[in-house]
Short mmCIF file of C-alpha atoms and ligand atoms in Angstrom, two decimals:
data_model
loop_
_atom_site.label_atom_id
_atom_site.label_comp_id
_atom_site.label_asym_id
_atom_site.label_seq_id
_atom_site.Cartn_x
_atom_site.Cartn_y
_atom_site.Cartn_z
CA UNK M 1 116.21 -126.10 138.72
CA UNK M 2 119.23 -128.04 140.06
CA UNK M 3 117.62 -129.20 143.25
CA UNK M 4 114.61 -131.08 141.76
CA UNK M 5 116.97 -132.87 139.31
CA UNK M 6 119.34 -133.93 142.10
CA UNK M 7 116.32 -135.05 144.07
CA UNK M 8 115.19 -137.22 141.15
CA UNK M 9 118.65 -138.77 141.00
CA UNK M 10 118.61 -139.65 144.60
CA UNK M 11 115.17 -141.22 144.45
CA UNK M 12 116.27 -143.63 141.77
CA UNK M 13 118.23 -145.60 144.31
CA UNK M 14 114.98 -146.50 146.05
CA UNK M 15 112.44 -145.05 148.31
CA UNK M 16 112.91 -147.10 151.44
CA UNK M 17 114.13 -144.55 154.01
CA UNK M 18 114.69 -145.35 157.61
CA UNK M 19 113.00 -142.51 159.40
CA UNK M 20 112.07 -144.40 162.55
CA UNK M 21 115.00 -146.44 164.07
CA UNK M 22 112.50 -148.75 165.70
CA UNK M 23 111.65 -150.10 162.25
CA UNK M 24 115.35 -151.09 161.50
CA UNK M 25 114.72 -154.84 161.29
CA UNK M 26 111.46 -154.62 159.38
CA UNK M 27 113.17 -154.63 155.91
CA UNK M 28 116.26 -156.13 154.30
CA UNK M 29 117.75 -152.79 153.35
CA UNK M 30 117.40 -148.99 153.79
CA UNK M 31 118.42 -146.39 151.19
CA UNK M 32 120.46 -143.16 151.47
CA UNK M 33 121.53 -143.77 155.01
CA UNK M 34 123.27 -140.82 156.71
CA UNK M 35 126.59 -141.64 158.39
CA UNK M 36 127.31 -140.14 161.83
CA UNK M 37 130.68 -138.47 162.54
CA UNK M 38 131.69 -141.37 164.80
CA UNK M 39 130.88 -143.92 162.12
CA UNK M 40 132.94 -142.07 159.52
CA UNK M 41 135.87 -141.73 161.89
CA UNK M 42 135.66 -145.42 162.94
CA UNK M 43 135.72 -146.44 159.21
CA UNK M 44 138.72 -144.18 158.70
CA UNK M 45 140.56 -145.90 161.55
CA UNK M 46 139.77 -149.36 160.29
CA UNK M 47 141.17 -148.45 156.87
CA UNK M 48 144.30 -146.91 158.43
CA UNK M 49 144.72 -150.09 160.41
CA UNK M 50 144.26 -152.52 157.45
CA UNK M 51 146.50 -150.40 155.17
CA UNK M 52 149.30 -149.97 157.64
CA UNK M 53 151.29 -152.82 156.13
CA UNK M 54 151.96 -151.78 152.51
CA UNK M 55 154.61 -153.41 150.33
CA UNK M 56 157.87 -151.47 150.43
CA UNK M 57 158.84 -149.91 147.04
CA UNK M 58 162.24 -151.61 146.87
CA UNK M 59 160.60 -155.00 146.97
CA UNK M 60 158.17 -154.00 144.24
CA UNK M 61 161.07 -153.05 141.92
CA UNK M 62 162.93 -156.22 142.72
CA UNK M 63 160.01 -158.50 141.93
CA UNK M 64 158.86 -156.61 138.80
CA UNK M 65 161.95 -157.77 136.76
CA UNK M 66 160.70 -160.86 134.96
CA UNK M 67 160.75 -163.24 137.90
CA UNK M 68 157.29 -164.48 137.26
CA UNK M 69 158.14 -168.17 136.89
CA UNK M 70 160.23 -168.09 140.09
CA UNK M 71 157.39 -166.15 141.81
CA UNK M 72 154.90 -168.74 140.67
CA UNK M 73 156.99 -171.62 141.88
CA UNK M 74 157.56 -169.84 145.20
CA UNK M 75 153.88 -168.88 145.42
CA UNK M 76 152.76 -172.53 145.00
CA UNK M 77 155.34 -173.60 147.56
CA UNK M 78 154.26 -170.87 149.97
CA UNK M 79 150.57 -171.61 149.55
CA UNK M 80 151.39 -175.07 150.85
CA UNK M 81 153.79 -174.03 153.56
CA UNK M 82 152.92 -170.48 154.69
CA UNK M 83 150.13 -168.40 155.87
CA UNK M 84 148.12 -166.70 153.11
CA UNK M 85 148.46 -163.30 154.74
CA UNK M 86 152.17 -163.27 154.04
CA UNK M 87 151.77 -163.61 150.29
CA UNK M 88 150.41 -160.19 149.15
CA UNK M 89 153.08 -158.42 151.16
CA UNK M 90 155.83 -160.39 149.43
CA UNK M 91 154.66 -160.44 145.81
CA UNK M 92 152.22 -157.67 144.80
CA UNK M 93 153.45 -157.84 141.17
CA UNK M 94 152.09 -161.31 141.11
CA UNK M 95 148.57 -159.91 141.07
CA UNK M 96 149.13 -157.53 138.18
CA UNK M 97 151.15 -160.00 136.01
CA UNK M 98 148.65 -162.77 136.64
CA UNK M 99 145.41 -160.78 137.02
CA UNK M 100 143.73 -162.53 134.10
CA UNK M 101 144.73 -165.89 135.52
CA UNK M 102 143.13 -165.09 138.87
CA UNK M 103 139.89 -164.09 137.24
CA UNK M 104 140.05 -167.19 134.97
CA UNK M 105 140.38 -169.31 138.05
CA UNK M 106 137.42 -167.45 139.63
CA UNK M 107 135.14 -168.24 136.62
CA UNK M 108 136.40 -171.81 136.35
CA UNK M 109 135.28 -172.34 139.92
CA UNK M 110 132.06 -170.30 139.99
CA UNK M 111 131.04 -170.44 136.30
CA UNK M 112 128.00 -168.27 135.89
CA UNK M 113 126.44 -169.02 139.24
CA UNK M 114 128.09 -166.24 141.17
CA UNK M 115 127.02 -162.76 140.01
CA UNK M 116 123.28 -162.56 139.71
CA UNK M 117 121.41 -161.06 136.82
CA UNK M 118 120.83 -157.33 137.27
CA UNK M 119 117.40 -156.26 136.20
CA UNK M 120 117.80 -153.20 138.48
CA UNK M 121 120.03 -151.86 135.72
CA UNK M 122 117.12 -150.39 133.81
CA UNK M 123 115.88 -148.36 136.75
CA UNK M 124 119.35 -146.90 137.36
CA UNK M 125 120.40 -146.73 133.75
CA UNK M 126 117.34 -146.33 131.53
CA UNK M 127 119.78 -145.53 128.68
CA UNK M 128 120.29 -149.28 128.30
CA UNK M 129 116.69 -149.73 127.15
CA UNK M 130 115.53 -146.22 126.06
CA UNK M 131 112.30 -147.45 124.61
CA UNK M 132 111.02 -148.88 127.91
CA UNK M 133 108.56 -146.93 129.95
CA UNK M 134 109.46 -146.18 133.61
CA UNK M 135 106.62 -148.34 134.80
CA UNK M 136 108.22 -151.37 133.04
CA UNK M 137 111.40 -150.83 135.05
CA UNK M 138 110.24 -152.24 138.30
CA UNK M 139 111.49 -151.65 141.81
CA UNK M 140 115.33 -151.53 141.79
CA UNK M 141 115.67 -151.73 145.52
CA UNK M 142 113.77 -154.99 145.78
CA UNK M 143 115.67 -156.72 142.96
CA UNK M 144 119.06 -155.51 144.11
CA UNK M 145 118.73 -156.21 147.80
CA UNK M 146 117.08 -159.61 147.67
CA UNK M 147 119.16 -161.11 144.89
CA UNK M 148 122.57 -159.73 145.40
CA UNK M 149 123.23 -157.44 148.30
CA UNK M 150 122.22 -159.97 150.91
CA UNK M 151 125.74 -161.21 150.51
CA UNK M 152 128.74 -159.44 151.90
CA UNK M 153 130.16 -157.28 149.09
CA UNK M 154 127.26 -156.44 146.83
CA UNK M 155 128.42 -158.82 144.10
CA UNK M 156 127.16 -161.99 145.74
CA UNK M 157 130.69 -163.04 146.63
CA UNK M 158 131.55 -165.17 149.62
CA UNK M 159 132.65 -163.44 152.82
CA UNK M 160 135.55 -161.07 152.04
CA UNK M 161 136.09 -162.94 148.77
CA UNK M 162 137.81 -165.77 150.63
CA UNK M 163 135.82 -168.55 149.12
CA UNK M 164 137.93 -170.07 146.46
CA UNK M 165 141.53 -170.28 147.68
CA UNK M 166 141.26 -173.75 149.06
CA UNK M 167 139.80 -175.11 145.90
CA UNK M 168 142.69 -174.18 143.64
CA UNK M 169 144.73 -176.93 142.03
CA UNK M 170 148.27 -176.93 140.60
CA UNK M 171 146.81 -177.52 137.17
CA UNK M 172 145.22 -174.09 137.14
CA UNK M 173 148.71 -172.58 137.04
CA UNK M 174 149.85 -174.70 134.13
CA UNK M 175 152.11 -172.74 131.85
CA UNK M 176 151.16 -174.68 128.71
CA UNK M 177 147.58 -173.66 129.19
CA UNK M 178 148.70 -170.07 129.56
CA UNK M 179 150.64 -170.15 126.27
CA UNK M 180 147.66 -171.56 124.40
CA UNK M 181 145.47 -168.74 125.71
CA UNK M 182 147.94 -166.07 124.64
CA UNK M 183 147.98 -167.55 121.03
CA UNK M 184 144.19 -167.50 120.96
CA UNK M 185 144.20 -163.83 122.02
CA UNK M 186 146.76 -162.90 119.38
CA UNK M 187 144.65 -164.48 116.66
CA UNK M 188 141.56 -162.77 118.01
CA UNK M 189 143.33 -159.38 118.07
CA UNK M 190 144.50 -159.88 114.50
CA UNK M 191 141.01 -160.77 113.44
CA UNK M 192 139.60 -157.63 115.10
CA UNK M 193 142.25 -155.45 113.50
CA UNK M 194 141.38 -156.77 110.11
CA UNK M 195 137.71 -156.25 110.74
CA UNK M 196 138.07 -152.65 111.90
CA UNK M 197 140.45 -151.82 109.06
CA UNK M 198 137.67 -152.55 106.60
CA UNK M 199 135.77 -149.37 107.31
CA UNK M 200 132.05 -149.93 108.02
CA UNK M 201 132.48 -153.72 108.05
CA UNK M 202 132.70 -154.73 111.72
CA UNK M 203 130.35 -156.71 113.97
CA UNK M 204 127.29 -154.56 114.71
CA UNK M 205 128.18 -152.04 111.95
CA UNK M 206 124.55 -152.06 110.70
CA UNK M 207 123.09 -151.34 114.16
CA UNK M 208 121.69 -147.95 115.14
CA UNK M 209 122.29 -148.26 118.97
CA UNK M 210 125.55 -149.87 120.11
CA UNK M 211 126.34 -150.77 123.71
CA UNK M 212 129.68 -152.13 125.01
CA UNK M 213 129.95 -153.74 128.36
CA UNK M 214 133.58 -153.98 129.55
CA UNK M 215 134.58 -156.64 132.14
CA UNK M 216 131.32 -158.48 131.36
CA UNK M 217 132.20 -161.58 133.44
CA UNK M 218 129.64 -164.38 132.80
CA UNK M 219 127.15 -162.06 131.14
CA UNK M 220 124.97 -161.01 134.04
CA UNK M 221 124.51 -157.59 132.56
CA UNK M 222 124.61 -158.44 128.87
CA UNK M 223 121.80 -161.00 128.88
CA UNK M 224 119.32 -158.80 130.78
CA UNK M 225 120.02 -156.02 128.20
CA UNK M 226 119.33 -158.39 125.28
CA UNK M 227 116.16 -159.66 127.00
CA UNK M 228 114.86 -156.22 127.96
CA UNK M 229 115.76 -154.01 125.00
CA UNK M 230 113.97 -155.38 121.98
CA UNK M 231 114.95 -152.54 119.62
CA UNK M 232 115.91 -154.24 116.31
CA UNK M 233 118.67 -151.60 115.98
CA UNK M 234 120.40 -152.68 119.15
CA UNK M 235 123.75 -154.39 119.13
CA UNK M 236 125.59 -155.32 122.35
CA UNK M 237 129.36 -155.95 122.52
CA UNK M 238 130.91 -157.35 125.66
CA UNK M 239 134.46 -158.14 126.59
CA UNK M 240 136.51 -159.45 129.46
CA UNK M 241 140.15 -160.47 129.66
CA UNK M 242 139.16 -163.76 131.22
CA UNK M 243 138.85 -166.26 128.28
CA UNK M 244 136.85 -168.48 130.70
CA UNK M 245 134.30 -165.70 131.29
CA UNK M 246 133.97 -164.99 127.55
CA UNK M 247 133.52 -168.68 126.83
CA UNK M 248 130.71 -168.76 129.41
CA UNK M 249 129.00 -165.85 127.58
CA UNK M 250 129.46 -167.35 124.15
CA UNK M 251 128.22 -170.75 125.27
CA UNK M 252 125.12 -169.38 127.06
CA UNK M 253 121.90 -170.57 125.32
CA UNK M 254 120.80 -166.94 125.10
CA UNK M 255 123.89 -165.79 123.14
CA UNK M 256 122.73 -164.60 119.75
CA UNK M 257 125.53 -163.61 117.45
CA UNK M 258 123.18 -161.50 115.29
CA UNK M 259 122.62 -159.17 118.30
CA UNK M 260 125.74 -159.63 120.42
CA UNK M 261 129.57 -159.99 120.09
CA UNK M 262 131.61 -161.27 122.97
CA UNK M 263 135.40 -161.00 122.74
CA UNK M 264 138.49 -161.36 124.86
CA UNK M 265 140.18 -157.99 125.61
CA UNK M 266 142.53 -156.76 128.25
CA UNK M 267 141.53 -153.19 129.08
CA UNK M 268 145.07 -152.49 130.34
CA UNK M 269 146.70 -153.48 127.04
CA UNK M 270 146.46 -150.34 124.94
CA UNK M 271 147.94 -152.19 121.94
CA UNK M 272 144.97 -154.57 121.80
CA UNK M 273 142.42 -153.24 119.30
CA UNK M 274 138.62 -153.10 119.79
CA UNK M 275 136.46 -154.63 117.16
CA UNK M 276 134.58 -151.34 116.53
CA UNK M 277 135.95 -148.00 115.33
CA UNK M 278 136.30 -144.84 117.49
CA UNK M 279 133.17 -142.74 117.91
CA UNK M 280 130.85 -145.67 117.15
CA UNK M 281 129.27 -146.47 120.55
CA UNK M 282 126.21 -145.02 122.22
CA UNK M 283 126.93 -146.56 125.66
CA UNK M 284 129.90 -148.04 127.51
CA UNK M 285 129.00 -149.75 130.74
CA UNK M 286 131.29 -150.63 133.64
CA UNK M 287 129.79 -152.59 136.52
CA UNK M 288 132.27 -153.21 139.36
CA UNK M 289 135.07 -153.40 136.79
CA UNK M 290 137.23 -150.28 137.03
CA UNK M 291 137.84 -151.15 140.72
CA UNK M 292 139.56 -154.42 139.51
CA UNK M 293 142.23 -152.43 137.65
CA UNK M 294 145.59 -151.17 138.89
CA UNK M 295 144.94 -147.52 139.92
CA UNK M 296 147.87 -146.24 137.82
CA UNK M 297 146.26 -147.71 134.70
CA UNK M 298 142.69 -146.44 135.25
CA UNK M 299 143.11 -143.12 133.46
CA UNK M 300 144.32 -144.58 130.22
CA UNK M 301 141.56 -147.21 130.32
CA UNK M 302 138.87 -144.56 130.76
CA UNK M 303 140.41 -142.29 128.08
CA UNK M 304 140.53 -145.13 125.57
CA UNK M 305 136.89 -146.08 126.29
CA UNK M 306 135.84 -142.48 125.93
CA UNK M 307 137.32 -142.34 122.42
CA UNK M 308 134.95 -145.20 121.41
CA UNK M 309 131.89 -143.09 122.24
CA UNK M 310 129.88 -141.21 119.67
CA UNK M 311 129.44 -137.49 120.48
CA UNK M 312 126.52 -137.56 122.89
CA UNK M 313 127.38 -141.14 123.95
CA UNK M 314 127.71 -142.06 127.66
CA UNK M 315 129.83 -144.08 130.05
CA UNK M 316 127.70 -145.65 132.86
CA UNK M 317 129.46 -146.91 135.96
CA UNK M 318 128.54 -148.52 139.22
CA UNK M 319 131.43 -149.43 141.59
CA UNK M 320 132.71 -149.60 145.13
CA UNK M 321 132.82 -146.45 147.24
CA UNK M 322 135.31 -145.52 149.94
CA UNK M 323 134.58 -147.16 153.34
CA UNK M 324 132.25 -149.78 151.90
CA UNK M 325 131.88 -152.75 154.17
CA UNK M 326 134.09 -154.84 151.87
CA UNK M 327 136.92 -152.36 152.45
CA UNK M 328 136.59 -152.35 156.19
CA UNK M 329 136.57 -156.12 156.33
CA UNK M 330 140.02 -156.52 154.76
CA UNK M 331 142.76 -157.66 157.13
CA UNK M 332 146.31 -156.24 157.45
CA UNK M 333 148.56 -157.59 154.74
CA UNK M 334 145.91 -157.50 152.03
CA UNK M 335 146.44 -153.93 151.09
CA UNK M 336 148.55 -153.41 147.94
CA UNK M 337 148.39 -149.59 147.79
CA UNK M 338 146.11 -146.91 149.22
CA UNK M 339 142.53 -148.16 149.02
CA UNK M 340 143.55 -151.07 146.73
CA UNK M 341 143.39 -154.55 148.16
CA UNK M 342 143.82 -158.15 147.15
CA UNK M 343 141.10 -160.66 148.05
CA UNK M 344 141.84 -164.14 149.21
CA UNK M 345 141.28 -165.51 145.68
CA UNK M 346 143.92 -163.18 144.10
CA UNK M 347 141.43 -160.73 142.50
CA UNK M 348 141.80 -157.08 143.47
CA UNK M 349 139.53 -154.22 144.31
CA UNK M 350 139.79 -150.41 144.67
CA UNK M 351 137.43 -148.22 146.72
CA UNK M 352 136.64 -144.88 145.00
CA UNK M 353 135.63 -141.40 146.11
CA UNK M 354 133.27 -139.42 143.94
CA UNK M 355 135.98 -136.90 143.28
CA UNK M 356 138.43 -139.53 141.97
CA UNK M 357 135.86 -140.87 139.53
CA UNK M 358 134.98 -137.32 138.44
CA UNK M 359 138.62 -136.63 137.81
CA UNK M 360 139.06 -139.80 135.70
CA UNK M 361 136.05 -139.08 133.52
CA UNK M 362 136.55 -135.34 133.06
CA UNK M 363 140.22 -135.83 132.23
CA UNK M 364 139.00 -138.21 129.50
CA UNK M 365 136.99 -135.25 128.09
CA UNK M 366 133.60 -136.29 129.41
CA UNK M 367 131.02 -134.16 131.14
CA UNK M 368 129.15 -135.12 134.28
CA UNK M 369 125.49 -136.13 134.03
CA UNK M 370 125.43 -138.03 137.38
CA UNK M 371 127.87 -138.84 140.11
CA UNK M 372 126.07 -140.05 143.22
CA UNK M 373 126.94 -142.13 146.27
CA UNK M 374 124.52 -144.82 147.27
CA UNK M 375 124.87 -145.46 151.01
CA UNK M 376 122.76 -148.40 151.87
CA UNK M 377 122.10 -150.14 155.22
CA UNK M 378 121.60 -153.87 154.77
CA UNK M 379 120.05 -155.76 157.48
CA UNK M 380 120.31 -159.47 158.41
CA UNK M 381 117.06 -159.93 160.18
CA UNK M 382 117.83 -163.47 161.27
CA UNK M 383 121.14 -162.48 162.93
CA UNK M 384 119.96 -158.93 163.82
CA UNK M 385 123.09 -157.58 162.04
CA UNK M 386 123.56 -154.34 160.15
CA UNK M 387 125.94 -153.82 157.25
CA UNK M 388 126.78 -150.42 155.70
CA UNK M 389 127.41 -150.55 151.94
CA UNK M 390 128.81 -147.71 149.83
CA UNK M 391 128.55 -147.71 146.03
CA UNK M 392 129.06 -144.97 143.56
CA UNK M 393 127.07 -144.54 140.42
CA UNK M 394 128.18 -142.31 137.51
CA UNK M 395 127.01 -141.21 134.10
CA UNK M 396 129.42 -139.13 132.00
CA UNK M 397 128.66 -137.88 128.49
CA UNK M 398 130.88 -137.14 125.52
CA UNK M 399 130.24 -133.58 124.43
CA UNK M 400 128.88 -132.90 120.99
CA UNK M 401 125.71 -133.40 119.02
CA UNK M 402 124.71 -137.00 118.38
CA UNK M 403 124.87 -137.78 114.66
CA UNK M 404 121.67 -139.09 113.04
C1 SAM P 1 133.77 -157.88 139.81
S1 SAM P 1 133.73 -158.59 138.24
C2 SAM P 1 132.32 -157.87 137.48
C3 SAM P 1 131.76 -158.72 136.39
C4 SAM P 1 130.57 -158.11 135.66
N1 SAM P 1 130.73 -156.71 135.25
C5 SAM P 1 129.28 -158.23 136.44
O1 SAM P 1 128.76 -157.19 136.83
O2 SAM P 1 128.83 -159.38 136.73
C6 SAM P 1 135.09 -157.77 137.46
C7 SAM P 1 135.33 -158.25 136.04
O3 SAM P 1 136.32 -157.42 135.42
C8 SAM P 1 137.15 -158.27 134.63
N2 SAM P 1 138.39 -157.55 134.50
C9 SAM P 1 139.34 -157.25 135.45
N3 SAM P 1 140.39 -156.62 134.92
C10 SAM P 1 140.17 -156.55 133.54
C11 SAM P 1 140.95 -156.09 132.49
N4 SAM P 1 142.19 -155.53 132.63
N5 SAM P 1 140.47 -156.19 131.21
C12 SAM P 1 139.22 -156.80 131.04
N6 SAM P 1 138.47 -157.27 132.02
C13 SAM P 1 138.96 -157.17 133.29
C14 SAM P 1 137.24 -159.55 135.40
O4 SAM P 1 137.61 -160.64 134.61
C15 SAM P 1 135.80 -159.68 135.94
O5 SAM P 1 135.00 -160.38 135.02
#
């Protein structure tokens, strides 16, 4: 019985298979593309080449000791005076300490015009709208390839993420602004703690189906869920550590506080409470988010999220796979650690294997429902160019019988 189920999983990614090479330029994208030995080995060499200049450990230790202000001053100076490629090599800690700031800058520049809405979600993850029929779910391939994947990294970003560096201003690194944000977060955390302490009295406590999206950005997943799933028992939480992103969600005309609760939360801060108790969620969804987190911190993030799930609840993930085009396009000097890179705008990205994700989820006590690799060939028909994308999609379930 295993084979038909695996077959069904594969078909979900789309049915457009390239069986006749002569038809290559007849469509925008082809699904489940097989990689040849040479292609795999060429990808491996490109990654070896672009990761050959990692930051030496002694420099990491030196710069991790509270020199953030000096780093920032130096960084601003160097951005004016030096080549960008030099920066990641010198100051990798910068990207961890200031991760939130880089994403804030990203959303200040792009607001909600960057990541497109993702209606393909319901084909790949019917759990987000369990009452919909499969015929209502549409053609995921069409939605995904025409709206998003025509750009270089599957998220609609500019080439290699290098779109926003030149548009930064000194004001975006203003320390006063940073202090104000920290205070707002402290107050929000205190408010959440008080809410969860009062058992049964938290946002969405009356709902029968609770979904949390982590790293929600501008809401390109949350709003399609709210539009598509009309179950009156649905409540959607979403969080991001970027206050700018959360503001964008809260100020969206479609934000409805009776069905949704957006809050600022840093996944890497395990002291920061969630607004809902443990074992209260049906679904946690991560779309291209885990890859933005420092690899050493991923396990504790996943384990903490898993504790929020009800027995029978699921984590859904879609993220970058090893040797995706975006990984191969990085240049020397942008690699922070193995398979972990910094983009030109200061945001970071990791490229996973299926085994790594399986290890993270099973260590968190979850059982595999799906862990598939989506190898897609995108075609730029105008330029007669081909681009090989690799994404991984996972569903992992918390064991136990769902409570009524
Ligand atoms: C590539 S974007 C994806 C956004 C969104 N999931 C979507 O699909 O449009 C990654 C998101 O993760 C958020 N993020 C990165 N690290 C985070 C952390 N430690 N805690 C919370 N959010 C984080 C970023 O602010 C950003 O919004």
